[in-house]
Amino acid sequence: MTQVLPGAQLFLLAAVTYAAIGALAVAAFLLWLGPVLQRWEPGARHRAVVMLAALPAGSALVLLVAASLPSVLALAAPWLDHCTVHGGDHAHLCFVHLPEVGIRLGLLAALAYLVLRGAIRVARAGTGFVRAGRIVAALERSGEPSGVHDLTLVEAEQPLCVAAGLFRPRILMSRGLFGLLVTEERAIVLAHERAHIRRRDIVVSAVVRGLTALHLPAASRWLRSELAVAAEQACDEEAAEEYGDRLVVAATILKVERAMRTASSGALAPVAMAFGLTAVERRVEALLGAPEPARSLRLPVVMMGAAVLAALLLADELHHLTESLLSLIAH
Amino acid sequence: MASVPLHLSLLGELESEVMNHVWSTGQGEVKAVHSALGAPRGITVNTVQSTLKRLYEKGLLARHKVSHAYVYEPRVSREAFHHGLIGKLVGQLVNGQADALVSAFVDLTERAGVDQLQRLEALVAERLRQRDGGSR
């Protein structure tokens, strides 16, 4: 029983080590791939960012499962057990022969710090989610039906329109924006927001936000920002396709941006000035050009599938490699 | 009208219904609100009364006595209420606490530079003029 804790420490250390390797790989990959990705069509870019965001968590899970397979097999078939060849102080990644010693105290403290920090971040994000959800629900309940089934009008002069909500997203448009836009512009804004709902962008964004907690800070910021811009551009493209006019979509974005700028010079809210091109600038520039050709992500998906298969086939080698790595780090 | 006390502004379903009713009628006393909202839903007069009292205590309704009954009226307009909620939502977006839950048509926390905005507006206007032969 007393050996359960050292065993759990090793599994946790293995998971964190693999996640850290995944995070470093993505950060290094982004230095090269980041500028290339920004030229991809938004749909493919969005999917690629989701895959990159999931890489540390996904690779940690796959590698840990694969590295644990020999010990799972030893549970089911004891004659396959190989742990007896190791010494007692070996970092056993094993459910049968739990290690006699845990990891170094300093490392344990660092692990505890990481887990605690992660838990606090998750709790904070959860609280923010709940609060924002309650505000959106309050706006919807006290708003006025617009006559359009999925649109609620909010009594406010600020020119805003949002799709909001995780499980039952809805569109909220301020009366200020409703009055500012002509019929065709309103149709474009609604087509854009409905595209967000159809694509489940809000759920994806929430999941990616959680996954980016495992990344290095700069990579995490890049992934979240790029995901948001890619989602906006994908919805612009859908609105342009539905309306049949990219220039009018661009003009509508600029009109709303101009109105927001005027409103925010008053007392709307603190406004962050962006460095480099803002999302609006990138969206309009993209709409002024020709649409990028669709891009398939079949190759990276096949490569990831092959990597998962290879990890499972090489489970025994991976198990020993992980134990050696853990012995090196932990003791 | 008073400004909305934000920490009290997140209303329950019945509270929202009652506020919507009072905002649209301008004022209401318990019996009238119950006839409009409570009776159709099978809610008792007491529940409606306590909801109105709670909204009064939250500072969203004002009341005065006429004969033996309180007449309630909005202390906060619907616009002020929404303005407060939106300000709070934008504040959460700025802090990065709500950006995964809300997708705005244009970013609520980041503004394009004036020069860039003017350049893009001119570019789009020019393209539209060229395309439509000056008809727009």
Coordinates of C-alpha atoms in Angstrom, one line a residue:
Chain A
M1 CA 0.0 0.0 0.0
T2 CA 2.9 2.3 0.9
Q3 CA 4.3 1.7 -2.6
V4 CA 1.2 3.0 -4.3
L5 CA 2.3 6.6 -3.9
P6 CA 5.8 6.2 -5.5
G7 CA 4.1 4.3 -8.3
A8 CA 1.6 7.1 -8.9
Q9 CA 4.4 9.6 -8.8
L10 CA 6.2 7.8 -11.6
F11 CA 3.1 7.6 -13.8
L12 CA 2.5 11.3 -13.2
L13 CA 6.1 12.2 -13.9
A14 CA 6.0 10.1 -17.1
A15 CA 2.8 11.9 -18.2
V16 CA 4.2 15.4 -17.5
T17 CA 7.5 14.5 -19.2
Y18 CA 5.7 13.4 -22.3
A19 CA 3.4 16.4 -22.3
A20 CA 6.5 18.7 -21.9
I21 CA 8.3 17.0 -24.8
G22 CA 5.1 17.5 -26.9
A23 CA 4.9 21.1 -25.9
L24 CA 8.5 21.8 -26.7
A25 CA 8.1 20.0 -30.1
V26 CA 5.0 22.2 -30.9
A27 CA 6.9 25.4 -29.9
A28 CA 9.8 24.4 -32.1
F29 CA 7.5 23.4 -34.9
L30 CA 5.6 26.7 -34.8
L31 CA 8.8 28.7 -35.3
W32 CA 8.9 27.1 -38.7
L33 CA 5.3 26.3 -39.4
G34 CA 3.6 29.4 -37.9
P35 CA 4.2 31.8 -40.8
V36 CA 3.4 28.9 -43.3
L37 CA 0.1 28.1 -41.5
Q38 CA -1.0 31.8 -41.6
R39 CA -1.1 31.5 -45.4
W40 CA -3.4 28.4 -45.4
E41 CA -7.1 28.7 -46.1
P42 CA -9.0 29.3 -42.8
G43 CA -10.8 25.9 -42.5
A44 CA -7.6 23.9 -42.8
R45 CA -5.7 26.3 -40.6
H46 CA -8.4 26.0 -37.9
R47 CA -8.1 22.2 -38.0
A48 CA -4.3 22.3 -38.0
V49 CA -4.3 24.6 -34.9
V50 CA -6.7 22.2 -33.1
M51 CA -4.4 19.3 -33.9
L52 CA -1.3 21.2 -32.7
A53 CA -3.1 22.3 -29.5
A54 CA -4.0 18.6 -28.8
L55 CA -0.6 17.3 -29.5
P56 CA 1.0 17.5 -26.0
A57 CA -2.1 16.0 -24.3
G58 CA -2.6 13.5 -27.0
S59 CA 1.0 12.3 -27.3
A60 CA 1.3 12.1 -23.5
L61 CA -1.8 9.9 -23.4
V62 CA -0.8 7.6 -26.3
L63 CA 2.8 7.2 -25.0
L64 CA 1.7 6.6 -21.5
V65 CA -0.8 4.0 -22.6
A66 CA 1.7 2.3 -24.9
A67 CA 4.5 2.4 -22.2
S68 CA 2.0 0.9 -19.7
L69 CA 0.9 -2.0 -22.0
P70 CA 3.6 -4.4 -20.9
S71 CA 2.6 -4.0 -17.2
V72 CA -1.1 -4.4 -18.1
L73 CA -0.1 -7.6 -19.9
A74 CA 1.8 -8.8 -16.9
L75 CA -1.4 -8.3 -14.8
A76 CA -3.3 -10.5 -17.2
A77 CA -0.5 -13.0 -18.0
P78 CA 2.0 -13.2 -15.1
W79 CA 4.5 -15.4 -17.1
L80 CA 5.1 -12.3 -19.4
D81 CA 6.3 -10.3 -16.3
H82 CA 9.8 -9.1 -16.9
C83 CA 10.2 -6.8 -13.8
T84 CA 12.1 -9.4 -11.8
V85 CA 15.2 -8.7 -14.0
H86 CA 15.3 -5.1 -12.6
G87 CA 16.7 -4.0 -9.2
G88 CA 14.5 -2.8 -6.4
D89 CA 15.5 0.9 -6.9
H90 CA 14.6 0.8 -10.6
A91 CA 11.8 3.2 -11.7
H92 CA 9.2 0.6 -12.4
L93 CA 6.3 1.8 -14.6
C94 CA 4.3 -1.2 -13.4
F95 CA 1.0 -2.0 -11.7
V96 CA 2.3 -5.3 -10.3
H97 CA 5.8 -4.5 -8.9
L98 CA 5.4 -1.1 -7.4
P99 CA 8.6 0.9 -7.0
E100 CA 10.2 0.9 -3.5
V101 CA 11.3 4.6 -3.7
G102 CA 9.5 7.6 -5.1
I103 CA 11.0 10.5 -7.0
R104 CA 13.3 13.1 -5.7
L105 CA 11.7 15.6 -3.2
G106 CA 12.6 18.6 -5.4
L107 CA 11.0 17.0 -8.4
L108 CA 8.0 15.9 -6.4
A109 CA 7.6 19.6 -5.2
A110 CA 7.8 20.7 -8.8
L111 CA 5.2 18.2 -9.9
A112 CA 2.9 19.2 -7.1
Y113 CA 3.4 22.8 -8.1
L114 CA 2.5 22.1 -11.7
V115 CA -0.6 20.1 -10.7
L116 CA -1.7 22.7 -8.3
R117 CA -1.1 25.5 -10.8
G118 CA -3.1 23.6 -13.4
A119 CA -6.0 23.0 -11.0
I120 CA -6.1 26.7 -10.1
R121 CA -6.1 27.6 -13.8
V122 CA -8.9 25.2 -14.5
A123 CA -10.9 26.4 -11.6
R124 CA -10.4 30.1 -12.7
A125 CA -11.4 29.3 -16.3
G126 CA -14.4 27.3 -15.0
T127 CA -15.5 30.3 -12.9
G128 CA -15.0 32.7 -15.8
F129 CA -17.1 30.4 -18.0
V130 CA -19.9 30.1 -15.5
R131 CA -20.0 33.9 -15.0
A132 CA -19.9 34.6 -18.7
G133 CA -22.6 32.0 -19.2
R134 CA -24.8 33.6 -16.6
I135 CA -24.4 37.1 -18.2
V136 CA -25.2 35.7 -21.6
A137 CA -28.3 33.9 -20.2
A138 CA -29.4 37.1 -18.4
L139 CA -29.0 39.1 -21.6
E140 CA -31.0 36.5 -23.6
R141 CA -33.8 36.2 -21.0
S142 CA -34.2 40.0 -20.7
G143 CA -33.7 40.7 -24.4
E144 CA -36.5 41.1 -26.9
P145 CA -37.3 38.6 -29.6
S146 CA -36.4 40.0 -33.0
G147 CA -38.9 38.0 -35.1
V148 CA -36.0 35.9 -36.4
H149 CA -36.0 32.6 -34.5
D150 CA -32.4 32.5 -33.3
L151 CA -31.8 36.2 -32.8
T152 CA -32.4 38.1 -29.6
L153 CA -32.2 41.9 -29.5
V154 CA -30.4 43.5 -26.7
E155 CA -31.3 47.1 -25.6
A156 CA -27.9 48.7 -26.1
E157 CA -26.4 51.4 -28.3
Q158 CA -23.0 49.6 -28.5
P159 CA -22.8 48.1 -32.0
L160 CA -22.2 44.4 -31.1
C161 CA -23.3 41.0 -32.3
V162 CA -22.2 37.8 -30.7
A163 CA -22.8 34.1 -30.9
A164 CA -22.6 32.9 -27.3
G165 CA -23.1 29.8 -25.2
L166 CA -21.4 26.5 -25.0
F167 CA -24.2 23.9 -25.3
R168 CA -27.1 26.0 -26.7
P169 CA -25.4 28.9 -28.5
R170 CA -27.6 31.9 -29.5
I171 CA -27.1 35.1 -31.3
L172 CA -27.4 38.4 -29.5
M173 CA -27.4 41.7 -31.4
S174 CA -27.6 45.1 -29.9
R175 CA -30.4 47.4 -31.1
G176 CA -27.6 49.9 -31.9
L177 CA -26.1 47.6 -34.4
F178 CA -29.5 46.4 -35.7
G179 CA -30.4 50.0 -36.5
L180 CA -27.0 50.8 -38.0
L181 CA -27.0 48.0 -40.6
V182 CA -29.1 47.8 -43.7
T183 CA -31.0 44.6 -44.4
E184 CA -28.2 43.0 -46.5
E185 CA -25.5 43.8 -43.9
R186 CA -27.7 42.3 -41.2
A187 CA -28.0 39.2 -43.3
I188 CA -24.3 39.0 -43.6
V189 CA -23.7 39.4 -39.9
L190 CA -26.3 36.7 -39.1
A191 CA -24.8 34.4 -41.7
H192 CA -21.4 34.8 -40.1
E193 CA -22.7 34.1 -36.5
R194 CA -24.8 31.2 -37.7
A195 CA -21.7 29.7 -39.3
H196 CA -20.0 29.9 -35.9
I197 CA -22.9 27.9 -34.4
R198 CA -23.0 25.4 -37.3
R199 CA -19.2 24.8 -37.0
R200 CA -19.4 24.5 -33.2
D201 CA -16.6 27.1 -32.9
I202 CA -17.4 27.9 -29.3
V203 CA -17.1 24.4 -28.0
V204 CA -13.9 23.9 -30.0
S205 CA -12.5 27.1 -28.7
A206 CA -13.3 26.1 -25.1
V207 CA -11.6 22.7 -25.5
V208 CA -8.6 24.2 -27.2
R209 CA -8.3 26.8 -24.4
G210 CA -8.1 23.9 -21.9
L211 CA -5.5 22.0 -24.1
T212 CA -3.3 25.1 -24.5
A213 CA -2.7 25.1 -20.7
L214 CA -0.1 22.3 -21.4
H215 CA 1.8 24.5 -23.9
L216 CA 4.6 27.0 -23.4
P217 CA 3.1 30.5 -22.8
A218 CA 4.1 32.0 -26.2
A219 CA 2.9 28.9 -28.2
S220 CA -0.4 28.9 -26.1
R221 CA -1.0 32.6 -27.0
W222 CA -0.3 32.0 -30.7
L223 CA -2.5 28.9 -30.9
R224 CA -5.5 30.7 -29.2
S225 CA -5.1 33.8 -31.3
E226 CA -4.7 31.9 -34.5
L227 CA -7.7 29.7 -33.7
A228 CA -9.9 32.7 -33.2
V229 CA -8.8 34.4 -36.4
A230 CA -9.1 31.2 -38.4
A231 CA -12.6 30.7 -37.1
E232 CA -13.6 34.3 -37.9
Q233 CA -12.2 34.0 -41.5
A234 CA -13.9 30.6 -42.0
C235 CA -17.2 32.2 -41.0
D236 CA -16.5 35.2 -43.3
E237 CA -16.0 32.8 -46.2
E238 CA -19.3 31.0 -45.4
A239 CA -21.1 34.4 -45.2
A240 CA -19.5 35.5 -48.5
E241 CA -20.5 32.2 -50.2
E242 CA -24.0 32.5 -48.9
Y243 CA -24.4 36.1 -49.8
G244 CA -22.3 35.8 -53.0
D245 CA -20.2 38.9 -52.5
R246 CA -16.8 39.1 -50.6
L247 CA -16.5 42.8 -51.0
V248 CA -19.8 43.5 -49.2
V249 CA -18.8 41.2 -46.4
A250 CA -15.5 43.1 -46.1
A251 CA -17.4 46.5 -46.1
T252 CA -19.7 45.2 -43.4
I253 CA -16.8 44.2 -41.2
L254 CA -15.3 47.6 -41.6
K255 CA -18.6 49.4 -40.9
V256 CA -19.0 47.5 -37.6
E257 CA -15.3 48.0 -36.7
R258 CA -15.7 51.8 -37.4
A259 CA -18.8 51.9 -35.2
M260 CA -17.1 49.9 -32.4
R261 CA -14.2 52.3 -32.6
T262 CA -16.5 55.3 -32.2
A263 CA -18.4 53.6 -29.3
S264 CA -15.2 52.5 -27.5
S265 CA -13.9 56.1 -27.5
G266 CA -16.7 56.6 -25.0
A267 CA -17.0 54.5 -21.9
L268 CA -17.7 51.0 -23.4
A269 CA -14.7 49.2 -22.1
P270 CA -11.0 49.1 -21.9
V271 CA -9.7 48.4 -25.4
A272 CA -6.4 46.6 -26.1
M273 CA -4.5 48.1 -29.1
A274 CA -3.1 45.2 -31.1
F275 CA 0.5 45.0 -32.3
G276 CA 0.8 44.0 -36.0
L277 CA -2.3 43.3 -38.0
T278 CA -5.5 43.0 -36.0
A279 CA -8.0 40.2 -36.6
V280 CA -10.3 42.7 -38.5
E281 CA -7.4 43.8 -40.7
R282 CA -6.4 40.2 -41.6
R283 CA -10.1 39.3 -42.3
V284 CA -10.6 42.3 -44.6
E285 CA -7.3 41.7 -46.4
A286 CA -8.2 38.1 -47.0
L287 CA -11.6 39.0 -48.3
L288 CA -10.1 41.5 -50.8
G289 CA -8.0 38.7 -52.3
A290 CA -9.2 35.5 -54.0
P291 CA -10.2 32.6 -51.7
E292 CA -7.3 30.3 -50.9
P293 CA -7.7 26.8 -52.3
A294 CA -9.1 24.1 -50.0
R295 CA -6.3 22.1 -48.3
S296 CA -6.6 18.5 -47.1
L297 CA -5.1 17.5 -43.8
R298 CA -5.2 13.8 -44.7
L299 CA -1.3 13.4 -44.7
P300 CA -0.8 14.8 -41.1
V301 CA -3.8 12.7 -39.9
V302 CA -2.4 9.6 -41.5
M303 CA 1.0 10.4 -40.0
M304 CA -0.5 10.8 -36.6
G305 CA -2.4 7.5 -36.9
A306 CA 0.9 5.8 -38.0
A307 CA 2.7 7.3 -35.0
V308 CA 0.0 5.9 -32.6
L309 CA 0.2 2.5 -34.3
A310 CA 4.0 2.5 -34.0
A311 CA 3.8 3.5 -30.3
L312 CA 1.5 0.5 -29.6
L313 CA 3.6 -1.9 -31.7
L314 CA 6.8 -0.7 -29.9
A315 CA 5.2 -0.8 -26.5
D316 CA 7.9 -3.0 -25.0
E317 CA 10.7 -0.8 -26.2
L318 CA 8.8 2.3 -25.2
H319 CA 8.2 0.8 -21.7
H320 CA 11.9 0.3 -21.2
L321 CA 12.8 3.6 -22.6
T322 CA 10.3 5.3 -20.3
E323 CA 11.7 3.5 -17.3
S324 CA 15.3 4.4 -18.2
L325 CA 14.2 8.0 -18.7
L326 CA 12.3 8.1 -15.4
S327 CA 15.3 6.5 -13.6
L328 CA 17.5 9.2 -15.0
I329 CA 15.1 12.0 -14.0
A330 CA 13.6 10.7 -10.8
H331 CA 16.4 9.3 -8.8
Chain B
M1 CA -33.3 55.8 -13.7
A2 CA -30.5 54.4 -11.5
S3 CA -27.6 52.5 -12.9
V4 CA -27.6 48.7 -12.5
P5 CA -26.0 47.2 -9.5
L6 CA -24.0 44.6 -11.4
H7 CA -23.3 42.1 -8.7
L8 CA -27.1 41.7 -8.4
S9 CA -27.9 41.8 -12.0
L10 CA -27.8 38.1 -12.9
L11 CA -31.5 37.2 -12.6
G12 CA -33.2 33.9 -12.4
E13 CA -35.8 32.9 -15.0
L14 CA -38.9 34.2 -13.1
E15 CA -37.1 37.4 -12.1
S16 CA -36.3 38.0 -15.7
E17 CA -39.9 37.4 -16.7
V18 CA -41.1 39.8 -14.1
M19 CA -38.6 42.4 -15.0
N20 CA -39.6 42.0 -18.7
H21 CA -43.3 42.5 -17.7
V22 CA -42.6 45.6 -15.6
W23 CA -40.3 47.1 -18.3
S24 CA -43.0 46.6 -21.0
T25 CA -46.0 47.8 -18.9
G26 CA -44.1 50.6 -17.0
Q27 CA -45.5 49.5 -13.6
G28 CA -47.3 46.7 -11.9
E29 CA -48.7 45.5 -8.6
V30 CA -48.7 41.9 -7.3
K31 CA -52.2 40.9 -8.6
A32 CA -51.6 42.2 -12.1
V33 CA -48.2 40.6 -12.4
H34 CA -49.6 37.3 -11.1
S35 CA -52.5 37.4 -13.6
A36 CA -50.0 38.0 -16.5
L37 CA -47.2 35.6 -15.5
G38 CA -48.1 33.6 -12.4
A39 CA -51.5 32.2 -13.2
P40 CA -50.7 30.8 -16.6
R41 CA -47.7 29.0 -15.1
G42 CA -49.4 27.8 -12.0
I43 CA -47.3 30.0 -9.7
T44 CA -48.8 31.3 -6.5
V45 CA -49.4 35.0 -5.7
N46 CA -46.9 34.6 -2.8
T47 CA -44.2 33.5 -5.2
V48 CA -44.8 36.5 -7.5
Q49 CA -44.9 38.8 -4.4
S50 CA -41.6 37.5 -3.1
T51 CA -40.0 37.8 -6.6
L52 CA -41.1 41.4 -6.8
K53 CA -39.8 42.1 -3.3
R54 CA -36.5 40.4 -4.2
L55 CA -36.2 42.6 -7.3
Y56 CA -36.9 45.7 -5.1
E57 CA -34.2 44.6 -2.7
K58 CA -31.8 44.1 -5.5
G59 CA -32.4 47.7 -6.5
L60 CA -34.0 46.9 -9.9
L61 CA -37.5 47.9 -8.9
A62 CA -38.9 50.9 -7.0
R63 CA -42.2 50.7 -5.2
H64 CA -44.8 52.9 -3.6
K65 CA -48.0 52.2 -1.7
V66 CA -51.3 52.8 -3.3
S67 CA -54.1 52.1 -0.8
H68 CA -52.9 48.8 0.8
A69 CA -50.9 47.4 -2.1
Y70 CA -47.4 48.1 -3.4
V71 CA -47.1 49.3 -7.0
Y72 CA -43.7 48.4 -8.5
E73 CA -41.9 50.3 -11.3
P74 CA -38.5 49.9 -12.9
R75 CA -35.7 51.6 -11.1
V76 CA -33.3 50.6 -13.8
S77 CA -34.2 50.8 -17.5
R78 CA -33.8 47.7 -19.7
E79 CA -31.1 49.6 -21.6
A80 CA -29.1 50.5 -18.5
F81 CA -29.4 46.8 -17.4
H82 CA -28.1 45.5 -20.7
H83 CA -25.4 48.2 -20.9
G84 CA -24.2 47.0 -17.5
L85 CA -24.2 43.4 -18.5
I86 CA -22.4 44.0 -21.7
G87 CA -19.8 46.1 -19.9
K88 CA -19.3 43.2 -17.6
L89 CA -19.1 40.7 -20.4
V90 CA -16.5 42.8 -22.3
G91 CA -14.6 43.2 -19.0
Q92 CA -14.4 39.4 -18.8
L93 CA -13.4 39.2 -22.4
V94 CA -10.6 41.6 -21.8
N95 CA -9.4 39.5 -18.9
G96 CA -9.5 36.4 -21.1
Q97 CA -12.2 34.8 -19.0
A98 CA -15.0 34.6 -21.5
D99 CA -13.3 34.6 -24.9
A100 CA -13.9 30.8 -25.4
L101 CA -17.6 31.3 -24.7
V102 CA -18.4 34.3 -26.9
S103 CA -17.7 34.8 -30.5
A104 CA -18.2 38.4 -31.6
F105 CA -18.6 39.6 -35.2
V106 CA -15.8 42.0 -34.6
D107 CA -13.5 41.6 -31.7
L108 CA -14.7 43.5 -28.6
T109 CA -11.3 43.9 -27.1
E110 CA -9.0 44.8 -30.0
R111 CA -9.4 47.8 -32.3
A112 CA -7.8 48.3 -35.7
G113 CA -5.5 51.3 -36.0
V114 CA -7.0 54.4 -37.5
D115 CA -4.6 54.6 -40.4
Q116 CA -5.1 50.9 -41.3
L117 CA -8.9 51.3 -40.9
Q118 CA -8.9 54.3 -43.3
R119 CA -6.7 52.5 -45.8
L120 CA -8.9 49.4 -45.8
E121 CA -12.1 51.5 -46.0
A122 CA -10.7 53.4 -49.0
L123 CA -9.5 50.2 -50.6
V124 CA -12.9 48.5 -50.3
A125 CA -14.8 51.6 -51.4
E126 CA -12.5 51.8 -54.5
R127 CA -13.0 48.1 -55.3
L128 CA -16.8 48.5 -55.0
R129 CA -16.7 51.6 -57.2
Q130 CA -14.7 49.8 -59.8
R131 CA -16.9 46.8 -59.8
D132 CA -20.2 48.7 -59.8
G133 CA -19.1 51.3 -62.2
G134 CA -19.6 54.1 -59.7
S135 CA -23.2 53.2 -59.0
R136 CA -22.7 52.6 -55.2

